[in-house]
CSV table of C-alpha atoms in Angstrom, one decimal:
chain,number,residue,atom,x,y,z
E,1,UNK,CA,30.9,21.8,-11.2
E,2,UNK,CA,31.4,19.0,-13.7
E,3,UNK,CA,34.3,16.6,-13.5
E,4,UNK,CA,35.1,14.1,-16.3
E,5,UNK,CA,37.3,11.0,-15.7
E,6,UNK,CA,38.2,8.7,-18.6
E,7,UNK,CA,39.4,5.2,-18.0
E,8,UNK,CA,40.7,2.5,-20.4
E,9,UNK,CA,38.6,1.6,-23.5
E,10,UNK,CA,37.5,-1.7,-22.0
E,11,UNK,CA,36.5,-0.1,-18.8
E,12,UNK,CA,33.9,2.7,-18.4
E,13,UNK,CA,33.6,6.4,-18.8
E,14,UNK,CA,32.7,8.3,-15.6
E,15,UNK,CA,31.1,11.7,-15.5
E,16,UNK,CA,30.4,13.3,-12.1
E,17,UNK,CA,28.0,16.1,-11.6
E,18,UNK,CA,27.4,17.8,-8.2
E,19,UNK,CA,24.3,19.9,-7.6
E,20,UNK,CA,22.3,21.2,-4.6
E,21,UNK,CA,18.7,20.1,-4.2
E,22,UNK,CA,16.9,22.4,-1.8
E,23,UNK,CA,14.8,19.6,-0.1
E,24,UNK,CA,17.2,16.8,0.0
E,25,UNK,CA,20.7,18.3,0.4
E,26,UNK,CA,23.6,17.3,-1.8
E,27,UNK,CA,23.5,14.5,-4.3
E,28,UNK,CA,26.3,13.0,-6.3
E,29,UNK,CA,25.1,12.0,-9.7
E,30,UNK,CA,27.4,9.7,-11.7
E,31,UNK,CA,27.1,8.9,-15.4
E,32,UNK,CA,28.5,5.4,-16.2
E,33,UNK,CA,29.1,3.8,-19.6
E,34,UNK,CA,30.0,0.2,-19.1
E,35,UNK,CA,31.5,-1.6,-22.0
E,36,UNK,CA,29.6,-4.8,-23.0
E,37,UNK,CA,32.5,-6.9,-21.9
E,38,UNK,CA,32.3,-5.3,-18.5
E,39,UNK,CA,28.5,-5.7,-18.4
E,40,UNK,CA,28.7,-9.4,-19.2
E,41,UNK,CA,30.8,-9.9,-16.0
E,42,UNK,CA,27.6,-9.2,-14.1
E,43,UNK,CA,26.3,-12.7,-13.2
E,44,UNK,CA,23.2,-13.4,-15.4
E,45,UNK,CA,20.1,-15.1,-14.0
E,46,UNK,CA,17.7,-14.7,-16.9
E,47,UNK,CA,17.7,-12.9,-20.2
E,48,UNK,CA,15.8,-9.7,-19.8
E,49,UNK,CA,15.5,-7.3,-21.5
E,50,UNK,CA,18.1,-8.4,-24.0
E,51,UNK,CA,20.6,-11.3,-24.3
E,52,UNK,CA,23.4,-8.7,-24.3
E,53,UNK,CA,22.5,-7.4,-20.9
E,54,UNK,CA,20.5,-9.9,-18.8
E,55,UNK,CA,18.5,-8.5,-15.9
E,56,UNK,CA,16.8,-10.3,-13.0
E,57,UNK,CA,13.4,-8.6,-12.4
E,58,UNK,CA,11.7,-10.1,-9.3
E,59,UNK,CA,7.9,-10.5,-9.4
E,60,UNK,CA,6.0,-7.6,-7.9
E,61,UNK,CA,5.9,-7.8,-4.1
E,62,UNK,CA,9.3,-9.6,-3.8
E,63,UNK,CA,12.1,-7.6,-2.3
E,64,UNK,CA,15.6,-6.9,-3.5
E,65,UNK,CA,18.3,-6.8,-0.8
E,66,UNK,CA,21.0,-4.1,-1.3
E,67,UNK,CA,24.3,-5.9,-1.2
E,68,UNK,CA,25.0,-7.1,2.3
E,69,UNK,CA,23.0,-4.2,3.8
E,70,UNK,CA,19.9,-4.8,6.0
E,71,UNK,CA,17.8,-3.0,3.4
E,72,UNK,CA,15.1,-4.7,1.4
E,73,UNK,CA,13.3,-2.8,-1.4
E,74,UNK,CA,10.0,-3.8,-2.9
E,75,UNK,CA,8.6,-0.9,-5.0
E,76,UNK,CA,10.2,1.9,-7.1
E,77,UNK,CA,7.8,4.7,-8.2
E,78,UNK,CA,8.7,7.7,-10.4
E,79,UNK,CA,7.8,11.3,-9.3
E,80,UNK,CA,8.2,14.3,-11.6
E,81,UNK,CA,8.4,17.1,-9.1
E,82,UNK,CA,9.3,15.8,-5.7
E,83,UNK,CA,11.8,16.2,-4.1
E,84,UNK,CA,13.6,17.8,-7.1
E,85,UNK,CA,11.1,20.0,-9.0
E,86,UNK,CA,11.1,19.1,-12.7
E,87,UNK,CA,13.7,16.4,-12.0
E,88,UNK,CA,13.9,12.7,-12.2
E,89,UNK,CA,12.8,11.3,-8.8
E,90,UNK,CA,12.2,7.8,-7.7
E,91,UNK,CA,10.8,6.7,-4.3
E,92,UNK,CA,11.6,3.3,-3.0
E,93,UNK,CA,9.6,1.5,-0.4
E,94,UNK,CA,10.4,-1.5,1.7
E,95,UNK,CA,12.2,-2.4,5.0
E,96,UNK,CA,15.4,-1.6,6.8
E,97,UNK,CA,16.9,-2.7,10.1
E,98,UNK,CA,17.0,0.1,12.7
E,99,UNK,CA,20.4,1.5,13.6
E,100,UNK,CA,22.1,-0.2,10.6
E,101,UNK,CA,23.7,1.4,7.6
E,102,UNK,CA,21.3,2.5,4.9
E,103,UNK,CA,23.8,4.2,2.6
E,104,UNK,CA,23.6,2.9,-0.9
E,105,UNK,CA,23.5,3.9,-4.6
E,106,UNK,CA,20.6,3.8,-7.1
E,107,UNK,CA,21.7,2.8,-10.6
E,108,UNK,CA,19.3,3.8,-13.4
E,109,UNK,CA,19.6,1.8,-16.6
E,110,UNK,CA,19.0,4.4,-19.4
E,111,UNK,CA,20.1,2.5,-22.5
E,112,UNK,CA,21.4,-0.9,-23.6
E,113,UNK,CA,23.9,-1.2,-26.5
E,114,UNK,CA,24.4,2.5,-26.9
E,115,UNK,CA,27.5,2.8,-29.1
E,116,UNK,CA,28.5,-0.6,-27.7
E,117,UNK,CA,28.0,0.6,-24.1
E,118,UNK,CA,25.6,0.1,-21.3
E,119,UNK,CA,24.4,3.6,-20.1
E,120,UNK,CA,23.8,3.9,-16.4
E,121,UNK,CA,23.2,6.9,-14.1
E,122,UNK,CA,24.2,6.6,-10.5
E,123,UNK,CA,22.7,8.6,-7.6
E,124,UNK,CA,22.9,8.4,-3.9
E,125,UNK,CA,19.9,7.1,-2.1
E,126,UNK,CA,18.3,9.4,0.6
E,127,UNK,CA,16.5,8.0,3.6
E,128,UNK,CA,13.1,9.7,3.4
E,129,UNK,CA,11.5,8.0,6.4
E,130,UNK,CA,11.9,5.1,8.7
E,131,UNK,CA,9.0,4.1,11.0
E,132,UNK,CA,10.3,3.7,14.5
E,133,UNK,CA,7.2,3.9,16.8
E,134,UNK,CA,7.8,0.2,17.5
E,135,UNK,CA,11.4,-1.1,17.3
E,136,UNK,CA,11.0,-4.4,15.6
E,137,UNK,CA,13.2,-6.6,13.5
E,138,UNK,CA,12.6,-4.8,10.2
E,139,UNK,CA,11.2,-1.3,10.1
E,140,UNK,CA,9.1,0.1,7.3
E,141,UNK,CA,11.4,2.4,5.4
E,142,UNK,CA,11.2,4.8,2.4
E,143,UNK,CA,14.1,6.1,0.3
E,144,UNK,CA,14.3,8.6,-2.6
E,145,UNK,CA,16.9,8.9,-5.4
E,146,UNK,CA,16.8,12.2,-7.3
E,147,UNK,CA,18.4,14.0,-10.2
E,148,UNK,CA,17.7,17.7,-10.6
E,149,UNK,CA,16.3,19.3,-13.7
E,150,UNK,CA,19.7,21.0,-14.2
E,151,UNK,CA,21.5,17.7,-14.1
E,152,UNK,CA,19.2,16.1,-16.5
E,153,UNK,CA,20.5,18.3,-19.3
E,154,UNK,CA,23.9,16.7,-19.2
E,155,UNK,CA,22.7,13.1,-18.6
E,156,UNK,CA,21.0,10.5,-20.8
E,157,UNK,CA,18.5,9.7,-18.0
E,158,UNK,CA,16.0,12.2,-19.5
E,159,UNK,CA,15.2,9.5,-22.1
E,160,UNK,CA,13.2,7.9,-19.2
E,161,UNK,CA,14.8,5.0,-17.4
E,162,UNK,CA,12.8,1.9,-16.9
E,163,UNK,CA,14.9,0.0,-14.3
E,164,UNK,CA,16.8,0.8,-11.2
E,165,UNK,CA,19.6,-1.4,-9.8
E,166,UNK,CA,21.3,-1.0,-6.4
E,167,UNK,CA,24.8,-1.1,-5.0
E,168,UNK,CA,26.4,-0.4,-1.7
E,169,UNK,CA,29.4,1.7,-2.9
E,170,UNK,CA,29.4,2.0,-6.7
E,171,UNK,CA,27.2,0.9,-9.6
E,172,UNK,CA,30.3,-0.8,-11.0
E,173,UNK,CA,29.7,-3.4,-8.4
E,174,UNK,CA,25.9,-3.7,-8.7
E,175,UNK,CA,24.2,-7.0,-9.0
E,176,UNK,CA,21.9,-7.8,-11.9
E,177,UNK,CA,18.7,-7.6,-9.8
E,178,UNK,CA,16.6,-4.6,-10.6
E,179,UNK,CA,13.1,-3.1,-9.9
E,180,UNK,CA,11.0,-2.0,-12.8
E,181,UNK,CA,10.0,1.7,-12.3
E,182,UNK,CA,6.3,2.3,-11.8
E,183,UNK,CA,5.0,5.4,-13.6
E,184,UNK,CA,1.9,6.9,-12.0
E,185,UNK,CA,-1.2,7.0,-14.0
E,186,UNK,CA,-3.3,10.1,-13.3
E,187,UNK,CA,-7.1,9.4,-12.9
E,188,UNK,CA,-9.1,12.6,-12.4
E,189,UNK,CA,-11.9,12.7,-9.9
E,190,UNK,CA,-11.0,9.3,-8.5
E,191,UNK,CA,-10.8,7.4,-5.2
E,192,UNK,CA,-8.5,4.4,-4.4
E,193,UNK,CA,-8.7,2.1,-1.4
E,194,UNK,CA,-5.7,0.6,0.3
E,195,UNK,CA,-6.5,-2.8,1.8
E,196,UNK,CA,-3.0,-3.2,3.3
E,197,UNK,CA,-2.2,-6.9,3.7
E,198,UNK,CA,-4.9,-9.6,3.1
E,199,UNK,CA,-4.3,-12.9,5.0
E,200,UNK,CA,-6.0,-15.9,6.6
E,201,UNK,CA,-9.6,-16.8,6.0
E,202,UNK,CA,-12.2,-14.2,5.0
E,203,UNK,CA,-15.7,-15.1,4.1
E,204,UNK,CA,-15.7,-14.9,0.3
E,205,UNK,CA,-19.4,-13.8,0.3
E,206,UNK,CA,-18.6,-10.9,2.5
E,207,UNK,CA,-15.7,-10.0,0.3
E,208,UNK,CA,-17.9,-9.8,-2.8
E,209,UNK,CA,-20.4,-7.6,-0.9
E,210,UNK,CA,-17.5,-5.3,0.2
E,211,UNK,CA,-16.1,-5.0,-3.3
E,212,UNK,CA,-19.5,-4.3,-4.9
E,213,UNK,CA,-20.3,-1.8,-2.2
E,214,UNK,CA,-17.1,0.1,-2.9
E,215,UNK,CA,-17.8,0.0,-6.7
E,216,UNK,CA,-21.3,1.4,-6.0
E,217,UNK,CA,-19.6,4.2,-3.9
E,218,UNK,CA,-17.5,5.4,-6.8
E,219,UNK,CA,-14.2,3.8,-5.8
E,220,UNK,CA,-11.9,3.4,-8.9
E,221,UNK,CA,-9.2,1.0,-7.7
E,222,UNK,CA,-8.3,-1.2,-4.7
E,223,UNK,CA,-4.8,-2.3,-3.9
E,224,UNK,CA,-3.7,-5.0,-1.5
E,225,UNK,CA,-0.7,-7.2,-0.7
E,226,UNK,CA,-1.6,-10.9,-0.5
E,227,UNK,CA,0.1,-12.9,2.3
E,228,UNK,CA,1.1,-16.5,1.5
E,229,UNK,CA,-1.3,-17.8,4.1
E,230,UNK,CA,-4.4,-16.2,2.4
E,231,UNK,CA,-7.2,-18.7,2.0
E,232,UNK,CA,-8.0,-20.1,-1.4
E,233,UNK,CA,-11.6,-18.9,-1.3
E,234,UNK,CA,-10.4,-15.3,-0.8
E,235,UNK,CA,-7.8,-15.7,-3.6
E,236,UNK,CA,-10.6,-16.7,-6.0
E,237,UNK,CA,-12.5,-13.6,-5.2
E,238,UNK,CA,-9.4,-11.4,-5.6
E,239,UNK,CA,-8.7,-13.1,-8.9
E,240,UNK,CA,-12.0,-12.1,-10.3
E,241,UNK,CA,-11.7,-8.4,-9.3
E,242,UNK,CA,-8.2,-8.4,-10.7
E,243,UNK,CA,-9.6,-9.8,-14.0
E,244,UNK,CA,-12.0,-6.9,-14.3
E,245,UNK,CA,-9.3,-4.3,-13.4
E,246,UNK,CA,-10.9,-3.1,-10.2
E,247,UNK,CA,-8.2,-4.7,-7.9
E,248,UNK,CA,-4.4,-4.7,-8.0
E,249,UNK,CA,-2.8,-7.3,-5.8
E,250,UNK,CA,0.7,-8.6,-5.3
E,251,UNK,CA,2.0,-11.4,-3.1
E,252,UNK,CA,4.1,-9.9,-0.3
E,253,UNK,CA,7.4,-11.5,0.6
E,254,UNK,CA,8.4,-9.9,3.9
E,255,UNK,CA,12.2,-9.5,4.4
E,256,UNK,CA,13.2,-12.4,6.6
E,257,UNK,CA,13.9,-11.8,10.2
E,258,UNK,CA,17.4,-11.9,11.5
E,259,UNK,CA,18.0,-15.4,12.8
E,260,UNK,CA,20.0,-13.9,15.7
E,261,UNK,CA,17.1,-11.7,16.7
E,262,UNK,CA,15.0,-14.2,18.6
E,263,UNK,CA,11.5,-13.6,19.7
E,264,UNK,CA,9.3,-15.8,21.9
E,265,UNK,CA,5.5,-16.0,22.0
E,266,UNK,CA,3.6,-17.7,24.8
E,267,UNK,CA,0.6,-19.8,23.7
E,268,UNK,CA,-1.7,-22.2,25.4
E,269,UNK,CA,0.6,-24.9,24.2
E,270,UNK,CA,3.7,-23.3,25.8
E,271,UNK,CA,6.5,-21.2,24.4
E,272,UNK,CA,6.8,-20.8,20.6
E,273,UNK,CA,10.0,-19.5,18.9
E,274,UNK,CA,9.7,-17.9,15.5
E,275,UNK,CA,12.0,-18.9,12.6
E,276,UNK,CA,13.5,-16.5,10.1
E,277,UNK,CA,10.2,-16.0,8.2
E,278,UNK,CA,7.0,-14.6,9.5
E,279,UNK,CA,3.3,-14.7,8.6
E,280,UNK,CA,0.3,-12.7,9.5
E,281,UNK,CA,-2.1,-15.2,11.1
E,282,UNK,CA,-1.8,-16.0,14.8
E,283,UNK,CA,0.5,-16.9,16.3
E,284,UNK,CA,2.5,-14.0,14.9
E,285,UNK,CA,4.9,-11.3,16.1
E,286,UNK,CA,2.2,-8.7,16.6
E,287,UNK,CA,4.3,-5.5,16.4
E,288,UNK,CA,6.2,-6.7,13.4
E,289,UNK,CA,2.9,-7.6,11.6
E,290,UNK,CA,1.6,-4.0,12.4
E,291,UNK,CA,4.8,-2.5,11.0
E,292,UNK,CA,4.5,-4.6,7.9
E,293,UNK,CA,1.0,-3.1,7.4
E,294,UNK,CA,2.5,0.4,7.8
E,295,UNK,CA,4.9,-0.6,5.0
E,296,UNK,CA,1.9,-1.7,2.9
E,297,UNK,CA,0.0,1.6,3.4
E,298,UNK,CA,2.9,3.7,2.3
E,299,UNK,CA,3.4,1.4,-0.7
E,300,UNK,CA,-0.2,2.3,-1.6
E,301,UNK,CA,0.7,5.9,-1.1
E,302,UNK,CA,3.2,5.6,-3.9
E,303,UNK,CA,1.6,3.1,-6.3
E,304,UNK,CA,-1.8,4.9,-6.2
E,305,UNK,CA,-0.5,8.5,-6.1
E,306,UNK,CA,-2.2,9.2,-9.5
E,307,UNK,CA,-5.6,9.0,-7.9
E,308,UNK,CA,-7.3,12.0,-6.4
E,309,UNK,CA,-7.8,10.5,-2.9
E,310,UNK,CA,-6.9,7.3,-1.1
E,311,UNK,CA,-8.8,5.7,1.8
E,312,UNK,CA,-7.1,3.2,4.2
E,313,UNK,CA,-9.7,0.6,4.8
E,314,UNK,CA,-10.3,-3.0,6.0
E,315,UNK,CA,-12.7,-5.5,4.5
E,316,UNK,CA,-15.1,-5.0,7.4
E,317,UNK,CA,-15.4,-1.2,7.0
E,318,UNK,CA,-17.9,0.9,5.0
E,319,UNK,CA,-18.5,4.6,4.5
E,320,UNK,CA,-22.3,5.4,4.2
E,321,UNK,CA,-23.1,8.8,2.7
E,322,UNK,CA,-25.7,10.8,4.5
E,323,UNK,CA,-27.0,12.2,1.2
E,324,UNK,CA,-28.3,9.7,-1.4
E,325,UNK,CA,-26.6,11.7,-4.2
E,326,UNK,CA,-23.1,11.5,-2.5
E,327,UNK,CA,-20.4,8.9,-2.8
E,328,UNK,CA,-17.0,8.6,-1.3
E,329,UNK,CA,-15.4,10.9,-3.8
E,330,UNK,CA,-18.0,13.7,-3.4
E,331,UNK,CA,-17.7,13.5,0.4
E,332,UNK,CA,-13.9,14.0,0.2
E,333,UNK,CA,-14.2,16.6,-2.5
E,334,UNK,CA,-16.7,18.6,-0.3
E,335,UNK,CA,-14.2,18.4,2.5
E,336,UNK,CA,-11.4,19.5,0.3
E,337,UNK,CA,-13.4,22.5,-0.9
E,338,UNK,CA,-14.0,23.5,2.7
E,339,UNK,CA,-10.3,23.0,3.5
E,340,UNK,CA,-8.3,23.7,0.3
E,341,UNK,CA,-5.0,22.9,1.9
E,342,UNK,CA,-6.1,19.5,3.3
E,343,UNK,CA,-3.8,16.6,2.8
E,344,UNK,CA,-5.2,14.1,5.3
E,345,UNK,CA,-8.8,13.4,6.0
E,346,UNK,CA,-10.0,12.0,9.4
E,347,UNK,CA,-13.2,9.9,9.7
E,348,UNK,CA,-14.9,9.0,12.9
E,349,UNK,CA,-16.3,5.5,13.0
E,350,UNK,CA,-19.2,3.6,14.6
E,351,UNK,CA,-18.9,0.0,15.5
E,352,UNK,CA,-21.6,-2.6,14.5
E,353,UNK,CA,-20.8,-5.5,16.9
E,354,UNK,CA,-21.7,-8.8,15.2
E,355,UNK,CA,-22.3,-10.2,18.6
E,356,UNK,CA,-25.6,-8.2,18.7
E,357,UNK,CA,-27.0,-10.6,16.1
E,358,UNK,CA,-29.2,-10.0,13.0
E,359,UNK,CA,-31.9,-7.3,13.0
E,360,UNK,CA,-33.5,-8.2,9.6
E,361,UNK,CA,-33.6,-10.7,6.8
E,362,UNK,CA,-31.6,-10.0,3.6
E,363,UNK,CA,-29.6,-12.0,1.1
E,364,UNK,CA,-26.8,-9.6,1.9
E,365,UNK,CA,-24.7,-10.4,5.0
E,366,UNK,CA,-23.9,-6.7,5.6
E,367,UNK,CA,-27.5,-5.8,5.8
E,368,UNK,CA,-28.6,-8.4,8.3
E,369,UNK,CA,-26.9,-6.7,11.3
E,370,UNK,CA,-27.6,-3.0,11.1
E,371,UNK,CA,-27.5,-1.8,14.7
E,372,UNK,CA,-24.5,0.4,15.5
E,373,UNK,CA,-23.0,2.1,18.6
E,374,UNK,CA,-24.7,5.3,19.6
E,375,UNK,CA,-21.5,7.3,19.7
E,376,UNK,CA,-18.3,7.3,17.6
E,377,UNK,CA,-14.8,5.9,18.2
E,378,UNK,CA,-16.1,3.7,21.0
E,379,UNK,CA,-13.0,1.6,20.8
E,380,UNK,CA,-10.6,4.0,22.6
E,381,UNK,CA,-11.4,7.3,20.9
E,382,UNK,CA,-8.8,8.4,18.4
E,383,UNK,CA,-7.4,4.9,18.1
E,384,UNK,CA,-10.6,4.0,16.1
E,385,UNK,CA,-10.5,6.8,13.6
E,386,UNK,CA,-10.0,6.0,9.9
E,387,UNK,CA,-8.1,8.1,7.3
E,388,UNK,CA,-8.0,9.2,3.8
E,389,UNK,CA,-5.3,11.3,2.1
E,390,UNK,CA,-4.0,13.0,-1.0
E,391,UNK,CA,-0.7,11.2,-1.8
E,392,UNK,CA,1.3,14.2,-2.9
E,393,UNK,CA,0.3,16.2,0.2
E,394,UNK,CA,1.3,13.8,2.9
E,395,UNK,CA,4.7,12.8,4.4
E,396,UNK,CA,3.7,9.5,6.0
E,397,UNK,CA,0.7,7.3,6.8
E,398,UNK,CA,-0.3,4.4,9.0
E,399,UNK,CA,-3.5,2.7,9.7
E,400,UNK,CA,-5.1,5.3,12.0
E,401,UNK,CA,-3.0,8.4,11.5
E,402,UNK,CA,-1.6,10.5,8.7
E,403,UNK,CA,1.1,13.2,8.7
E,404,UNK,CA,0.6,16.0,6.1
E,405,UNK,CA,3.6,17.7,4.6
E,406,UNK,CA,4.5,21.3,5.5
E,407,UNK,CA,1.8,23.8,4.3
E,408,UNK,CA,-0.9,21.1,4.3
E,409,UNK,CA,-3.4,20.3,7.1
E,410,UNK,CA,-5.5,17.5,8.6
E,411,UNK,CA,-9.2,18.0,7.9
E,412,UNK,CA,-11.8,16.2,10.0
E,413,UNK,CA,-14.6,15.1,7.7
E,414,UNK,CA,-18.0,16.6,8.7
E,415,UNK,CA,-20.0,13.9,10.5
E,416,UNK,CA,-23.1,15.2,8.8
E,417,UNK,CA,-21.8,13.9,5.5
E,418,UNK,CA,-21.4,10.2,6.4
E,419,UNK,CA,-21.4,7.3,8.8
E,420,UNK,CA,-18.4,5.0,8.8
E,421,UNK,CA,-19.4,1.5,10.0
E,422,UNK,CA,-16.9,-1.0,11.4
E,423,UNK,CA,-18.5,-4.5,11.4
E,424,UNK,CA,-16.7,-6.6,14.0
E,425,UNK,CA,-17.1,-8.8,17.0
E,426,UNK,CA,-16.9,-7.3,20.5
E,427,UNK,CA,-13.5,-7.1,22.1
E,428,UNK,CA,-12.9,-8.6,25.6
E,429,UNK,CA,-12.1,-5.1,26.8
E,430,UNK,CA,-15.6,-3.8,25.8
E,431,UNK,CA,-17.3,-4.3,29.2
E,432,UNK,CA,-20.5,-2.7,28.1
E,433,UNK,CA,-20.7,-4.4,24.7
E,434,UNK,CA,-23.9,-6.2,25.4
E,435,UNK,CA,-25.7,-3.2,26.8
E,436,UNK,CA,-28.9,-2.4,24.8
E,437,UNK,CA,-28.4,1.3,25.6
E,438,UNK,CA,-25.5,1.5,23.1
E,439,UNK,CA,-27.5,0.4,20.1
E,440,UNK,CA,-29.2,2.4,17.4
E,441,UNK,CA,-30.3,1.2,14.0
E,442,UNK,CA,-28.5,2.6,11.0
E,443,UNK,CA,-31.1,3.2,8.3
E,444,UNK,CA,-28.9,4.6,5.6
E,445,UNK,CA,-27.7,1.1,4.7
E,446,UNK,CA,-31.1,0.2,3.3
E,447,UNK,CA,-31.2,2.6,0.4
E,448,UNK,CA,-28.4,0.6,-1.3
E,449,UNK,CA,-29.9,-2.9,-0.8
E,450,UNK,CA,-31.8,-3.3,-4.0
E,451,UNK,CA,-29.0,-1.9,-6.2
E,452,UNK,CA,-26.4,-4.0,-4.5
E,453,UNK,CA,-28.5,-7.2,-5.0
E,454,UNK,CA,-29.0,-6.3,-8.6
E,455,UNK,CA,-25.2,-5.8,-9.2
E,456,UNK,CA,-24.3,-9.0,-7.4
E,457,UNK,CA,-26.8,-11.0,-9.4
E,458,UNK,CA,-25.0,-10.0,-12.6
E,459,UNK,CA,-21.7,-11.6,-11.3
E,460,UNK,CA,-20.6,-15.1,-12.2
E,461,UNK,CA,-21.2,-16.1,-8.6
E,462,UNK,CA,-20.7,-19.8,-9.1
E,463,UNK,CA,-17.3,-19.3,-10.6
E,464,UNK,CA,-16.3,-16.7,-7.9
E,465,UNK,CA,-17.7,-18.4,-4.8
E,466,UNK,CA,-17.9,-22.1,-5.7
E,467,UNK,CA,-20.3,-24.8,-4.5
E,468,UNK,CA,-19.9,-24.0,-0.8
E,469,UNK,CA,-22.0,-20.9,-1.4
E,470,UNK,CA,-24.9,-22.5,-3.3
E,471,UNK,CA,-27.5,-21.4,-0.7
E,472,UNK,CA,-26.2,-17.8,-0.7
E,473,UNK,CA,-26.2,-17.8,-4.5
E,474,UNK,CA,-29.8,-19.2,-4.6
E,475,UNK,CA,-31.0,-16.5,-2.1
E,476,UNK,CA,-29.2,-13.8,-4.1
E,477,UNK,CA,-30.9,-14.9,-7.3
E,478,UNK,CA,-34.3,-14.7,-5.6
E,479,UNK,CA,-33.4,-11.3,-4.2
E,480,UNK,CA,-35.2,-12.0,-1.0
E,481,UNK,CA,-35.4,-8.9,1.3
E,482,UNK,CA,-37.8,-8.5,4.1
E,483,UNK,CA,-37.4,-6.3,7.1
E,484,UNK,CA,-38.2,-7.8,10.5
């Protein structure tokens, strides 16, 4: 049914369309034409995209709060066929407070100065998923706003909106803050890596080796959020890989904690009380930091949905193909051929404890310590598995588990195709970590040594790493590699 309500000339025209969407229930879609006088009443912050209708677009990674609701939105990504097939669908990712209202409107800006009107389309936001395994201050949350294919015929939104605003009750009362819609770019036969949130100090030389190894393994794109406390050396490395288009990175601005929601941490110096903001280095609120990483993974799920596969990885993890002709894409593609309805891909991992010390000489850090554990998932079985997925086939993901959508399955990647190596120090709980019976050399590393050295030699290492890495740079230029 279609209802038309006409107000005064200086006000707005309001068209309401009601339709049923099979996957998301009922949506109210409202077509608003605000007069320019009405639009100017929205408090301007900067002039974008036109002086007639100023819009405040936060930098990527900075959230928008919806009115007075405990909802903070960071990313808005367009989907063509989900949940409304052939419709106009936008997924929103961010945070929301558990057991608080999450009812709000999405307001799509379709046109500015259209017959002296601002053209908006209003839809009701639908809570797609809220992570609640840990109840923390701000939960990872996803929302969708959808317009069906049938509705699009009567609305101007099919001209492709570029911005989405938010309001608690009606788009008449929206603020001028908006997220720019991200349109997915399809890259055939591709692999993306989600680095979640990068923070603190990371050895920049190791970072270069990790990036170059992933490039060698056929990875097309890496995405990460950068915490404010990320070390300058790491930022310089990230800046380089952003400059060549291999990395996408945005500074994350976590929604501030509720000042009434106190949390105490006990340290060797006594009791520490957190303020309203939070970081990722210790001391930190552990469970909230983990939930923030869940938010980052699902942000990757949306931002990188145009790639064939996505792997959730850390900077100390490496997938080593068993066959020299394979790379990460071919391993996943072989698995998908074996399991055509696979949406999630489970990898078993071996640990290479750095406490075991070097086993050989090499200019590469990652090829100095090559002994790994004799069996997989030594750190508590399933808790140490790693995951990949096809974005459109999964419902939700976290660091070490993925939930496929209905009609799709989880596929365990054949262990004969790869070794996944996790390079880290022993945990206190690993009572047998120093046992020599656990150790076995991983020889498949060595086939990539020469090519990795050659690729790293081609980089502007002095610019990327700085003077603190002069010895590393000199050894890399010599290309020293001797097995001991």
